[in-house]
Amino acid sequence: MDFLLNHLLEQSARRFPDKPAVTFGESVLTYAELDRLSTRLAHVLLEHGLQRGDRVGIWMPKSDAAIVAIHGILKAGGVYVPLDPGAPSDRVRYIVDDCDIRLLVSVPAFLDHVQDINTAERALKVILMAHGPLLAGFAAPMVSYDEVLAHPATDSPRIATLSSDLAYILYTSGSTGTPKGVMISHINALNFVGWACDEFQVTRDDVLSNHAPYHFDLTIFDVFVAMKAGATLAIVPEELAYFPWRLAEWIDRNGITIWYSVPSILTMMVRRGRLERLRYERLRLVLFAGEVFPIRYLRELMQLVPRPKYCNLYGPTETNVITYHYVSGVPDEGAPPLPIGKACANVDVFVVDDEGRVVTQPGVEGELYARGPNVAQGYWGDPQKTGKVFVQNPCQGHSREIVYRTGDIVVLGEDGSYLFRGRRDHMIKSRGYRIEAGEVESAIYRHPQVLETAVVPVPDPDIGNRIRAFVVTRDGELIEAREIQQHCARFLPRYMVPEDVAFLQSLPKTSTGKVDKKALANRQ
Amino acid sequence: MDAVVEDITGIIHELARVRRIATVQPRDNLLAQGIVDSLAIVKLMLFLEDRFPIRISDEDIVPENFRDIESLCRFVQSKMR
C-alpha cells in the first residue's frame, strides 16, 4: 500500500529497477540506484540520532544528490526542509532555528556557507552527498560521502511513519518580516500527486523536466509524480536556467515530454529562445503555475510550439494545486486572462464574500477557500498565523473540518470555471515567488537612515512584477539606491531584493492615514 | 587596463555588491555565485550594447559568454572585431 511518499520510489524501484529515474547532465541514476543510495542515507541519518518527525535541512545546489537527500530523509521518517541555495545566511539561520534543524544534508562546495550559519549552540551535523575537497578548519561534525556509501543499501529502515505525519516544510514569505514554514504531510502531497498522475496520464515513458528549485512547491509534481509513474526526472542544470537559447535546445535534446515551470520562464524562451528552430518531438504537455501568464506570450508560445497540450495550474503552497484549466486553442490577441479553472479530484473549492456568506452564483466576487486532503497542516510553530487562514469550514456546523483561506479574490464564470481577480492583501508575485510587501519593508526599515518605506509591484513582461521600494530617509539624508539593495540582500533572498529604489520627501497617505500604495504604484 | 576589461569589471562588481560579494576575480564563476541571474543578464546586455559598438543576438546569450569576467571580455572583443 502506498501511503507514504517514499513508497512511490520503493514501488517503482521494484517494478523498473534499471530504468533511469533521474538524469543530471551526464549522470544517470536508475531506480535501483536511487533507491539504494537513499536507503544508505536513511541509515546514516538514523545512526546520527534522527528521530521520527525530526526536521532535516537540504542545502545544496539543484542536483541528483538533492533528490537522493529528499528520499533518504523521508525513508528515515524525517521531515525534509529544502533551503534556498541563494538565500542569505540570516534567513537560513532563521529557518534552521525556527524548525530546529540539527542534521543538514549538503555538499563540500557549500561548507563555507554552512560554516557561516553554524554556531556551538546550533551544533549542526553535516552529511555530505558528494565527493570533493573539504573546507580547511571546518568545525562542525561531518559525515563524508564515502562513509555514506559504506552503509548497507538493502532494506529500507522500518519506521512507523503515518500518512498524516509531516513529509516536508516549505518556507514562504511572511508579512511580519519572517518567513513561515508551511507544513505538508504525506497524505497532503499524495492526494495531489495521485490526481496529477491520473489527470495527465503520466507513464514510465514520460520524461519530466525539473526546472524549479526544491524550496518551491512546483518540484513536488516533478519529483513525486515522476517516481509514482516510473518516469524519468530530467534536472535542468542551474546554469542553463537563465539562458533561453540553450534551455530550448535542452528540452528538445533530452526528449522532455512534460514541462512544468512558472510562466516567466516560458515567456523568456518565447522572447529570446527562438523556439521555432526546434521540433520538441516528444513534448506532449506544458504545465505552468505560480503567476498569471500574459496572454500575448502564451499565444506566441502556442503558435511556435503547437503540438503539446497547455494547462494552467493554480494553488498556493498551503494546498499545492487545487484547480486547473486546459487552454483550448490559441487565445485571441485581446483575450481575457486564463481562468484558473475547476477543482482537482478529491478537492473542493468555494467562494466566500465579505460578509462571510458562501456565494455560488456566477459573477460575484469573493475569497477562494479550499477543502480536502490537500490542505496543509498549518505553519510550523505559529498557531496564531495558522489560525487566521486555516479555519473551521463555515458551511459545516456539526463536525470539525479545517479549510484554507487562499486570500485570493476570484469570481465564478458562466462555464463553471473560476477566474482569478487579485490578492486580498499586498502580496506581490515575481518570478513565480510570492512576496509579502511587508517582509521587504521590514528589511528596509532595519537600515538606520530609513524613516519610512513602502514596497509596490511594477508589472514587468518578463518576470510578472518587479519590486519597487519608495524610501524616505531621516532628515532627507542622501543614500544611494545601491546601498538599500545591498542592505536588503543581507536579510532577504535575492528574488525579494527591490529592483528599483526611489527616494521621496514623504510617502502619500490615504484619508485613513495609511500609505497610499495605489498612488505609489501609479507613479512613474 | 583596456577599456573593455575595465568597464566589464566595473559593472560586474556593481552587480556583485548587491549580492554582498566584495571582489570578483577575472575567472570567478559568476553563475555559480549568483552574480549573474535572469535580471542581471538583461542589465548586462543593455549596458554592453550601450557602452560598446555591438549588437547582442539571442544566440549570444549562452553560459560560455557569461561565465566569468574573462569570457565576457573575450565575447565583447570578438563582437567588436
XYZ file of C-alpha atoms in Angstrom:
605
model
C 0.000 0.000 0.000
C 1.398 3.396 -0.999
C 0.598 5.648 1.892
C 3.927 7.458 2.210
C 5.791 9.494 -0.396
C 8.829 7.237 -0.057
C 6.727 4.221 -1.010
C 6.428 5.655 -4.526
C 10.153 5.264 -5.126
C 10.298 1.851 -3.466
C 7.452 0.574 -5.691
C 8.999 1.884 -8.900
C 12.413 0.504 -7.915
C 10.849 -2.938 -7.673
C 8.989 -2.599 -10.955
C 11.606 -0.841 -13.098
C 14.995 -1.260 -11.369
C 17.045 -0.486 -14.483
C 15.020 2.455 -15.776
C 16.624 5.903 -15.499
C 14.958 7.644 -12.560
C 16.960 10.876 -12.528
C 19.260 12.435 -15.100
C 21.516 15.374 -14.352
C 23.948 16.444 -17.079
C 25.878 13.316 -17.975
C 24.918 11.479 -14.822
C 22.073 8.943 -14.773
C 20.643 7.255 -11.674
C 18.474 4.197 -12.260
C 15.544 3.465 -9.976
C 17.548 0.736 -8.238
C 20.491 3.092 -7.706
C 18.324 5.932 -6.398
C 16.581 3.505 -4.075
C 19.863 2.083 -2.736
C 21.577 5.447 -2.325
C 18.639 6.949 -0.458
C 18.454 3.863 1.780
C 22.155 4.316 2.664
C 21.489 7.941 3.570
C 18.449 6.924 5.660
C 20.618 4.556 7.721
C 23.249 7.272 8.225
C 20.594 9.714 9.456
C 19.220 7.169 11.924
C 22.676 6.340 13.162
C 23.260 10.023 13.841
C 20.238 10.326 16.025
C 17.355 11.165 13.704
C 14.027 10.509 15.396
C 10.764 10.196 13.534
C 9.440 13.668 12.713
C 12.822 15.434 13.085
C 13.477 18.158 10.530
C 16.469 17.689 8.238
C 17.764 20.557 6.097
C 18.841 20.145 2.481
C 21.220 22.903 1.448
C 22.938 22.419 -1.869
C 22.532 23.439 -5.496
C 19.921 21.683 -7.615
C 21.264 18.213 -8.420
C 20.599 14.473 -8.373
C 22.182 14.420 -4.898
C 19.344 16.618 -3.640
C 16.798 14.100 -4.965
C 18.619 11.332 -3.099
C 18.520 13.508 0.018
C 14.754 14.064 -0.245
C 14.081 10.325 -0.438
C 16.657 9.377 2.158
C 15.192 11.764 4.726
C 11.652 10.501 4.091
C 12.759 6.859 4.366
C 14.289 7.585 7.756
C 10.998 9.087 8.955
C 12.365 12.642 8.841
C 10.782 15.843 7.545
C 12.800 17.446 4.788
C 13.305 21.218 4.741
C 14.777 22.477 1.446
C 16.829 25.642 1.990
C 17.222 28.127 -0.853
C 20.822 27.772 -2.116
C 20.795 31.508 -2.915
C 19.378 32.730 0.391
C 21.463 34.973 2.667
C 22.844 33.458 5.871
C 20.455 35.371 8.145
C 17.420 33.832 6.507
C 18.859 30.317 6.547
C 19.847 30.770 10.192
C 16.290 31.865 10.974
C 14.807 28.772 9.316
C 17.323 26.401 10.914
C 16.431 27.774 14.360
C 12.707 28.123 13.679
C 12.153 24.446 12.924
C 15.102 23.203 14.955
C 17.228 21.588 12.278
C 20.126 19.543 13.735
C 21.033 17.450 10.700
C 21.904 19.061 7.410
C 22.468 17.273 4.098
C 24.859 19.259 1.923
C 27.855 19.059 -0.430
C 31.547 20.013 0.056
C 31.199 23.116 -2.138
C 28.667 24.510 0.359
C 30.713 24.042 3.523
C 31.772 27.677 3.708
C 28.086 28.690 3.751
C 27.401 26.074 6.433
C 30.332 27.366 8.454
C 28.801 30.808 8.198
C 25.477 29.829 9.809
C 26.723 27.289 12.330
C 27.488 28.054 15.961
C 28.176 25.981 19.049
C 24.518 26.226 20.143
C 23.224 25.173 16.778
C 25.644 22.239 16.654
C 24.680 21.174 13.176
C 25.790 17.783 11.978
C 26.534 17.773 8.260
C 26.113 14.801 5.955
C 27.840 15.149 2.615
C 26.267 13.773 -0.542
C 29.159 14.363 -2.928
C 32.917 13.928 -3.078
C 35.135 16.967 -3.181
C 37.795 18.942 -1.310
C 36.722 19.806 2.234
C 36.921 23.252 3.739
C 40.035 23.578 5.892
C 39.182 24.218 9.532
C 35.517 23.237 9.169
C 34.324 22.917 12.742
C 31.020 21.010 12.732
C 30.822 17.214 12.930
C 30.657 15.817 9.456
C 29.889 12.528 7.694
C 31.819 12.128 4.446
C 30.226 10.803 1.280
C 32.488 7.736 1.497
C 31.016 6.962 4.902
C 27.510 7.295 3.457
C 28.438 4.889 0.659
C 29.783 2.364 3.173
C 26.347 1.902 4.769
C 24.107 -1.031 3.871
C 21.840 -0.430 0.896
C 19.434 -3.287 1.412
C 16.197 -2.948 3.347
C 14.812 0.491 3.907
C 14.638 1.188 7.622
C 11.308 0.232 9.192
C 9.876 3.398 10.628
C 6.314 3.713 11.851
C 5.588 6.908 9.914
C 1.891 7.576 9.270
C 0.473 9.218 6.170
C -0.748 12.054 8.405
C 2.815 12.775 9.602
C 4.772 15.657 8.094
C 6.846 14.976 4.986
C 8.324 18.412 4.309
C 8.198 22.075 5.298
C 8.404 24.809 2.662
C 9.212 28.320 3.860
C 7.388 31.191 2.167
C 7.417 34.936 2.627
C 5.570 36.208 5.710
C 4.069 39.670 6.291
C 5.695 40.385 9.652
C 9.191 40.134 8.285
C 9.841 36.489 8.987
C 9.254 33.528 6.673
C 6.556 30.972 7.560
C 7.077 27.227 7.313
C 4.187 25.526 5.526
C 3.839 22.008 6.957
C 2.868 19.342 4.435
C 2.015 15.781 5.408
C 2.492 12.670 3.276
C -1.246 12.440 2.603
C -1.406 16.144 1.621
C 1.206 15.587 -1.063
C -0.008 12.134 -2.135
C -3.516 13.411 -2.854
C -2.074 15.959 -5.268
C 0.444 13.534 -6.780
C -2.221 10.886 -7.354
C -4.523 13.373 -9.057
C -1.725 14.718 -11.286
C -0.603 11.222 -12.328
C -4.138 10.253 -13.367
C -5.192 13.531 -14.925
C -2.079 13.826 -17.106
C -1.768 10.065 -17.664
C 1.884 10.057 -16.718
C 3.604 6.753 -17.558
C 7.060 5.192 -17.409
C 7.672 6.521 -20.943
C 7.469 10.134 -19.818
C 10.421 12.420 -19.189
C 9.580 15.215 -16.725
C 11.588 18.409 -16.516
C 12.709 19.738 -13.151
C 13.226 23.468 -13.531
C 12.215 24.894 -10.148
C 14.475 24.773 -7.059
C 13.396 22.379 -4.286
C 12.178 25.031 -1.845
C 9.494 25.841 -4.423
C 6.376 23.625 -4.421
C 6.359 23.090 -8.200
C 9.009 20.457 -7.539
C 6.538 18.218 -5.703
C 4.977 17.476 -9.071
C 8.370 16.903 -10.730
C 9.917 14.708 -8.070
C 6.988 12.609 -6.874
C 4.824 12.283 -9.988
C 7.915 11.001 -11.823
C 8.568 8.494 -9.020
C 4.968 7.269 -8.913
C 4.797 6.721 -12.674
C 8.272 5.210 -13.016
C 9.083 8.066 -15.407
C 12.427 9.865 -15.741
C 13.107 13.158 -13.989
C 15.478 15.353 -16.015
C 17.032 18.065 -13.845
C 17.635 21.366 -15.632
C 21.220 22.348 -14.731
C 21.145 25.592 -12.757
C 23.488 27.253 -15.197
C 21.049 26.774 -18.081
C 18.129 28.201 -16.165
C 18.742 31.795 -17.357
C 19.783 31.022 -20.911
C 16.669 30.591 -23.052
C 18.549 29.697 -26.247
C 20.196 26.728 -24.534
C 17.164 25.827 -22.464
C 15.125 25.308 -25.669
C 17.848 23.009 -27.010
C 17.947 21.157 -23.698
C 14.184 20.446 -23.833
C 14.491 19.153 -27.380
C 17.644 17.079 -26.859
C 16.512 15.464 -23.616
C 13.190 14.380 -25.112
C 11.182 16.140 -22.429
C 7.530 15.030 -22.610
C 6.156 17.121 -19.726
C 7.431 20.609 -18.933
C 6.427 22.421 -15.735
C 7.584 25.895 -14.731
C 6.405 29.371 -13.870
C 5.174 31.387 -16.883
C 8.160 33.778 -16.585
C 10.496 31.081 -17.843
C 8.246 30.269 -20.792
C 7.959 33.979 -21.593
C 11.735 34.277 -21.538
C 12.007 31.380 -24.003
C 9.375 32.911 -26.304
C 11.208 36.230 -26.338
C 14.812 35.076 -26.503
C 14.939 31.348 -27.201
C 13.992 31.362 -30.920
C 11.753 28.389 -30.235
C 10.880 27.793 -33.890
C 14.365 26.372 -34.537
C 13.480 23.028 -32.972
C 10.719 20.442 -33.071
C 10.401 19.173 -29.472
C 9.178 15.853 -30.946
C 8.285 14.273 -27.633
C 6.828 17.257 -25.779
C 3.166 16.466 -25.085
C 2.239 18.655 -22.131
C 3.235 22.110 -20.930
C 2.136 22.949 -17.385
C 2.532 26.323 -15.748
C 1.628 27.759 -12.350
C 2.618 30.380 -9.827
C 1.578 33.567 -11.607
C -0.646 34.922 -14.374
C 0.622 34.038 -17.855
C 0.447 37.150 -20.094
C -1.848 36.175 -22.987
C 0.431 37.770 -25.563
C 3.287 35.408 -24.757
C 1.109 32.356 -24.234
C -0.341 32.998 -27.692
C 3.114 33.238 -29.248
C 4.281 30.145 -27.408
C 1.338 28.081 -28.642
C 1.963 29.235 -32.193
C 5.690 28.443 -32.034
C 5.218 25.099 -30.272
C 1.782 23.906 -31.384
C 1.822 20.198 -30.559
C 1.579 19.877 -26.745
C -1.471 20.470 -24.591
C -1.232 23.521 -22.342
C -2.644 23.574 -18.853
C -2.791 26.350 -16.250
C -2.458 25.046 -12.680
C -3.443 27.082 -9.644
C -2.900 26.760 -5.923
C -0.884 28.277 -3.071
C 1.892 26.343 -1.285
C -0.605 25.671 1.551
C -2.672 23.396 -0.739
C -0.456 22.691 -3.734
C -2.527 22.636 -6.952
C -6.283 22.832 -6.352
C -7.695 23.995 -9.699
C -6.644 23.513 -13.325
C -7.626 24.756 -16.741
C -6.659 23.365 -20.167
C -6.063 26.063 -22.757
C -8.301 25.180 -25.673
C -6.769 26.578 -28.846
C -4.534 29.609 -29.286
C -6.170 32.521 -27.436
C -7.057 35.701 -29.360
C -4.830 38.728 -29.050
C -7.168 40.644 -26.748
C -8.435 37.587 -24.867
C -9.070 37.974 -21.123
C -6.634 36.293 -18.693
C -6.847 32.498 -18.461
C -9.274 31.078 -15.919
C -7.756 29.154 -13.043
C -10.401 26.558 -13.888
C -12.142 23.875 -11.874
C -11.244 21.907 -8.776
C -8.972 18.857 -8.999
C -10.253 15.424 -7.970
C -10.806 14.990 -4.232
C -10.510 18.740 -3.674
C -13.346 21.199 -3.206
C -13.179 24.956 -3.617
C -15.805 27.565 -2.744
C -16.162 31.321 -2.583
C -16.978 33.420 0.476
C -17.960 37.103 0.203
C -17.019 39.989 2.515
C -19.974 39.239 4.793
C -18.811 35.666 5.270
C -21.568 34.201 3.093
C -20.839 31.408 0.636
C -21.616 32.626 -2.879
C -22.487 30.152 -5.598
C -23.857 32.360 -8.374
C -21.577 33.362 -11.265
C -20.258 36.908 -11.422
C -19.997 37.587 -7.665
C -16.510 38.158 -6.281
C -15.241 36.607 -3.098
C -12.320 34.889 -1.438
C -11.471 31.363 -2.573
C -11.467 28.674 0.133
C -10.147 25.140 -0.339
C -11.051 21.953 1.464
C -9.887 18.374 1.199
C -6.791 16.259 1.820
C -4.521 18.790 0.056
C -4.934 21.365 2.840
C -1.637 21.689 4.737
C -1.178 21.225 8.491
C -0.539 24.927 9.119
C 2.606 26.975 9.804
C 5.397 25.474 11.855
C 5.390 26.737 15.429
C 2.916 29.515 14.709
C -0.613 28.719 15.884
C -1.593 32.374 15.567
C -0.849 32.708 11.857
C -2.176 29.204 11.324
C -5.484 30.074 12.994
C -6.024 33.084 10.749
C -6.102 31.168 7.476
C -6.654 27.516 8.444
C -10.205 27.878 9.739
C -13.282 25.828 10.551
C -15.354 25.252 7.428
C -18.041 27.980 7.582
C -20.518 25.633 5.830
C -20.019 22.840 8.327
C -21.611 23.387 11.729
C -21.660 19.845 13.075
C -18.215 18.372 12.625
C -14.677 19.647 12.737
C -13.207 20.397 9.339
C -10.325 22.746 8.650
C -10.361 24.625 5.348
C -7.793 27.021 3.919
C -8.474 30.638 3.043
C -6.313 31.349 -0.001
C -6.504 35.153 0.267
C -7.142 35.187 -3.486
C -10.179 37.012 -4.815
C -11.924 35.037 -7.550
C -15.193 35.044 -9.432
C -17.111 32.113 -10.865
C -17.541 32.315 -14.656
C -20.658 31.236 -16.564
C -18.970 27.995 -17.641
C -18.219 26.931 -14.061
C -14.542 27.925 -14.204
C -13.079 30.269 -11.633
C -11.321 33.465 -12.668
C -8.528 34.991 -10.619
C -9.066 38.681 -9.760
C -6.250 39.572 -7.373
C -4.951 39.334 -3.820
C -6.778 40.411 -0.686
C -3.529 41.763 0.744
C -0.368 43.231 -0.629
C 1.270 40.074 -1.826
C 3.472 40.564 -4.869
C 4.121 37.856 -7.453
C 7.554 37.996 -9.009
C 9.222 35.204 -10.961
C 6.559 32.880 -9.583
C 7.528 33.628 -5.988
C 5.012 35.247 -3.711
C 6.457 38.067 -1.778
C 4.853 39.900 1.108
C 5.492 43.593 0.626
C 5.645 43.780 4.442
C 8.606 41.456 4.651
C 10.619 43.569 2.223
C 9.546 46.710 4.067
C 10.659 45.253 7.420
C 14.085 44.552 5.962
C 14.386 48.105 4.629
C 13.298 49.524 7.994
C 16.308 47.863 9.591
C 18.517 50.412 7.817
C 19.338 53.131 10.367
C 18.822 56.004 7.888
C 15.360 54.888 6.781
C 12.418 56.824 8.166
C 9.610 55.413 6.079
C 9.245 52.938 3.251
C 6.632 51.274 1.075
C 7.086 48.495 -1.438
C 4.921 48.153 -4.533
C 4.896 45.867 -7.569
C 5.677 47.239 -11.029
C 4.263 44.976 -13.761
C 7.029 43.503 -15.876
C 6.532 41.402 -19.007
C 9.437 39.087 -18.192
C 9.045 38.284 -14.529
C 5.456 39.234 -13.644
C 6.373 42.088 -11.329
C 9.457 43.996 -10.373
C 9.724 45.162 -6.796
C 9.955 48.903 -6.299
C 10.744 50.419 -2.939
C 9.947 54.013 -2.034
C 12.138 55.273 0.757
C 12.085 58.380 2.937
C 15.348 58.960 4.783
C 15.932 60.685 8.105
C 16.464 64.423 7.656
C 16.441 63.825 3.897
C 19.890 62.304 4.176
C 21.307 61.182 0.857
C 21.879 57.483 0.412
C 22.268 55.537 -2.781
C 19.728 53.061 -4.149
C 22.507 50.501 -4.231
C 23.043 50.813 -0.524
C 19.399 49.924 0.153
C 19.705 46.934 -2.169
C 22.879 45.705 -0.509
C 21.261 46.190 2.858
C 18.228 44.115 1.782
C 20.462 41.367 0.399
C 21.690 40.775 3.946
C 18.237 39.740 5.094
C 16.288 38.632 2.036
C 16.697 36.060 -0.720
C 17.628 37.670 -3.981
C 14.191 37.444 -5.584
C 12.949 39.749 -2.801
C 15.585 42.466 -3.157
C 13.924 45.529 -4.761
C 14.953 46.071 -8.360
C 14.173 49.793 -8.119
C 14.613 52.125 -5.201
C 13.198 55.638 -5.370
C 13.619 58.323 -2.716
C 10.807 60.677 -1.703
C 10.430 63.556 0.765
C 7.389 61.800 2.233
C 5.002 58.955 1.356
C 1.497 59.791 0.075
C -1.250 58.810 2.553
C -4.905 57.861 2.171
C -7.692 59.577 4.122
C -7.358 56.952 6.845
C -3.687 57.697 7.178
C -2.429 54.539 5.527
C 0.319 54.689 2.967
C -1.406 55.158 -0.372
C 0.033 52.217 -2.263
C -2.245 52.839 -5.223
C -0.813 56.299 -5.705
C 2.705 54.918 -5.350
C 2.039 52.135 -7.851
C 0.852 54.721 -10.380
C 3.977 56.856 -10.062
C 6.383 56.527 -12.937
C 43.966 48.201 -18.492
C 41.997 48.070 -21.693
C 38.604 49.835 -21.707
C 36.603 46.665 -22.297
C 38.159 44.890 -19.343
C 37.815 47.958 -17.148
C 34.140 48.578 -17.951
C 33.124 44.938 -17.642
C 34.993 44.531 -14.379
C 33.198 47.646 -13.147
C 29.660 46.514 -13.948
C 30.285 43.019 -12.584
C 31.498 44.485 -9.317
C 28.385 46.613 -9.201
C 26.177 43.551 -9.712
C 28.225 41.615 -7.156
C 27.830 44.271 -4.468
C 24.068 43.753 -4.482
C 24.838 40.125 -3.636
C 27.226 41.246 -0.876
C 30.254 39.977 -2.743
C 33.118 42.458 -2.382
C 35.576 41.371 -5.044
C 35.365 39.252 -8.149
C 38.423 37.724 -9.769
C 38.603 37.523 -13.591
C 37.906 33.780 -13.537
C 35.413 33.552 -10.678
C 32.254 31.776 -11.802
C 29.537 34.432 -11.965
C 26.724 31.932 -12.464
C 27.637 29.702 -9.531
C 27.895 32.727 -7.254
C 24.521 34.068 -8.328
C 26.043 37.342 -9.561
C 24.554 36.699 -12.984
C 20.873 35.711 -12.955
C 17.974 36.426 -15.284
C 17.689 40.082 -14.337
C 21.426 40.641 -14.275
C 21.681 39.264 -17.815
C 19.186 41.829 -19.073
C 21.063 44.622 -17.287
C 24.402 43.408 -18.624
C 23.135 43.244 -22.200
C 21.760 46.770 -22.084
C 24.992 48.007 -20.565
C 27.238 46.277 -23.106
C 25.193 47.391 -26.136
C 25.173 50.916 -24.765
C 28.879 51.069 -23.979
C 30.357 49.244 -26.971
C 29.516 49.261 -30.688
C 27.966 45.788 -30.618
C 24.551 44.130 -31.015
C 23.898 41.058 -28.892
C 21.692 38.449 -30.529
C 19.625 35.754 -28.788
C 22.155 33.060 -29.607
C 24.926 35.019 -27.895
C 23.123 34.643 -24.569
C 24.756 31.370 -23.557
C 26.619 30.390 -20.396
C 30.015 30.295 -22.136
C 29.834 34.051 -22.751
C 28.646 34.986 -19.265
C 30.576 32.538 -17.093
C 33.278 34.889 -15.794
C 34.770 38.325 -16.419
C 37.340 36.859 -18.782
C 34.793 35.164 -21.015
C 32.626 38.299 -21.058
C 35.617 40.359 -22.209
C 36.523 37.811 -24.862
C 32.952 37.789 -26.090
C 32.718 41.596 -26.352
C 36.122 41.844 -28.040
C 35.153 39.221 -30.626
C 31.901 41.099 -31.314
C 33.811 44.346 -31.864
C 36.117 42.838 -34.439
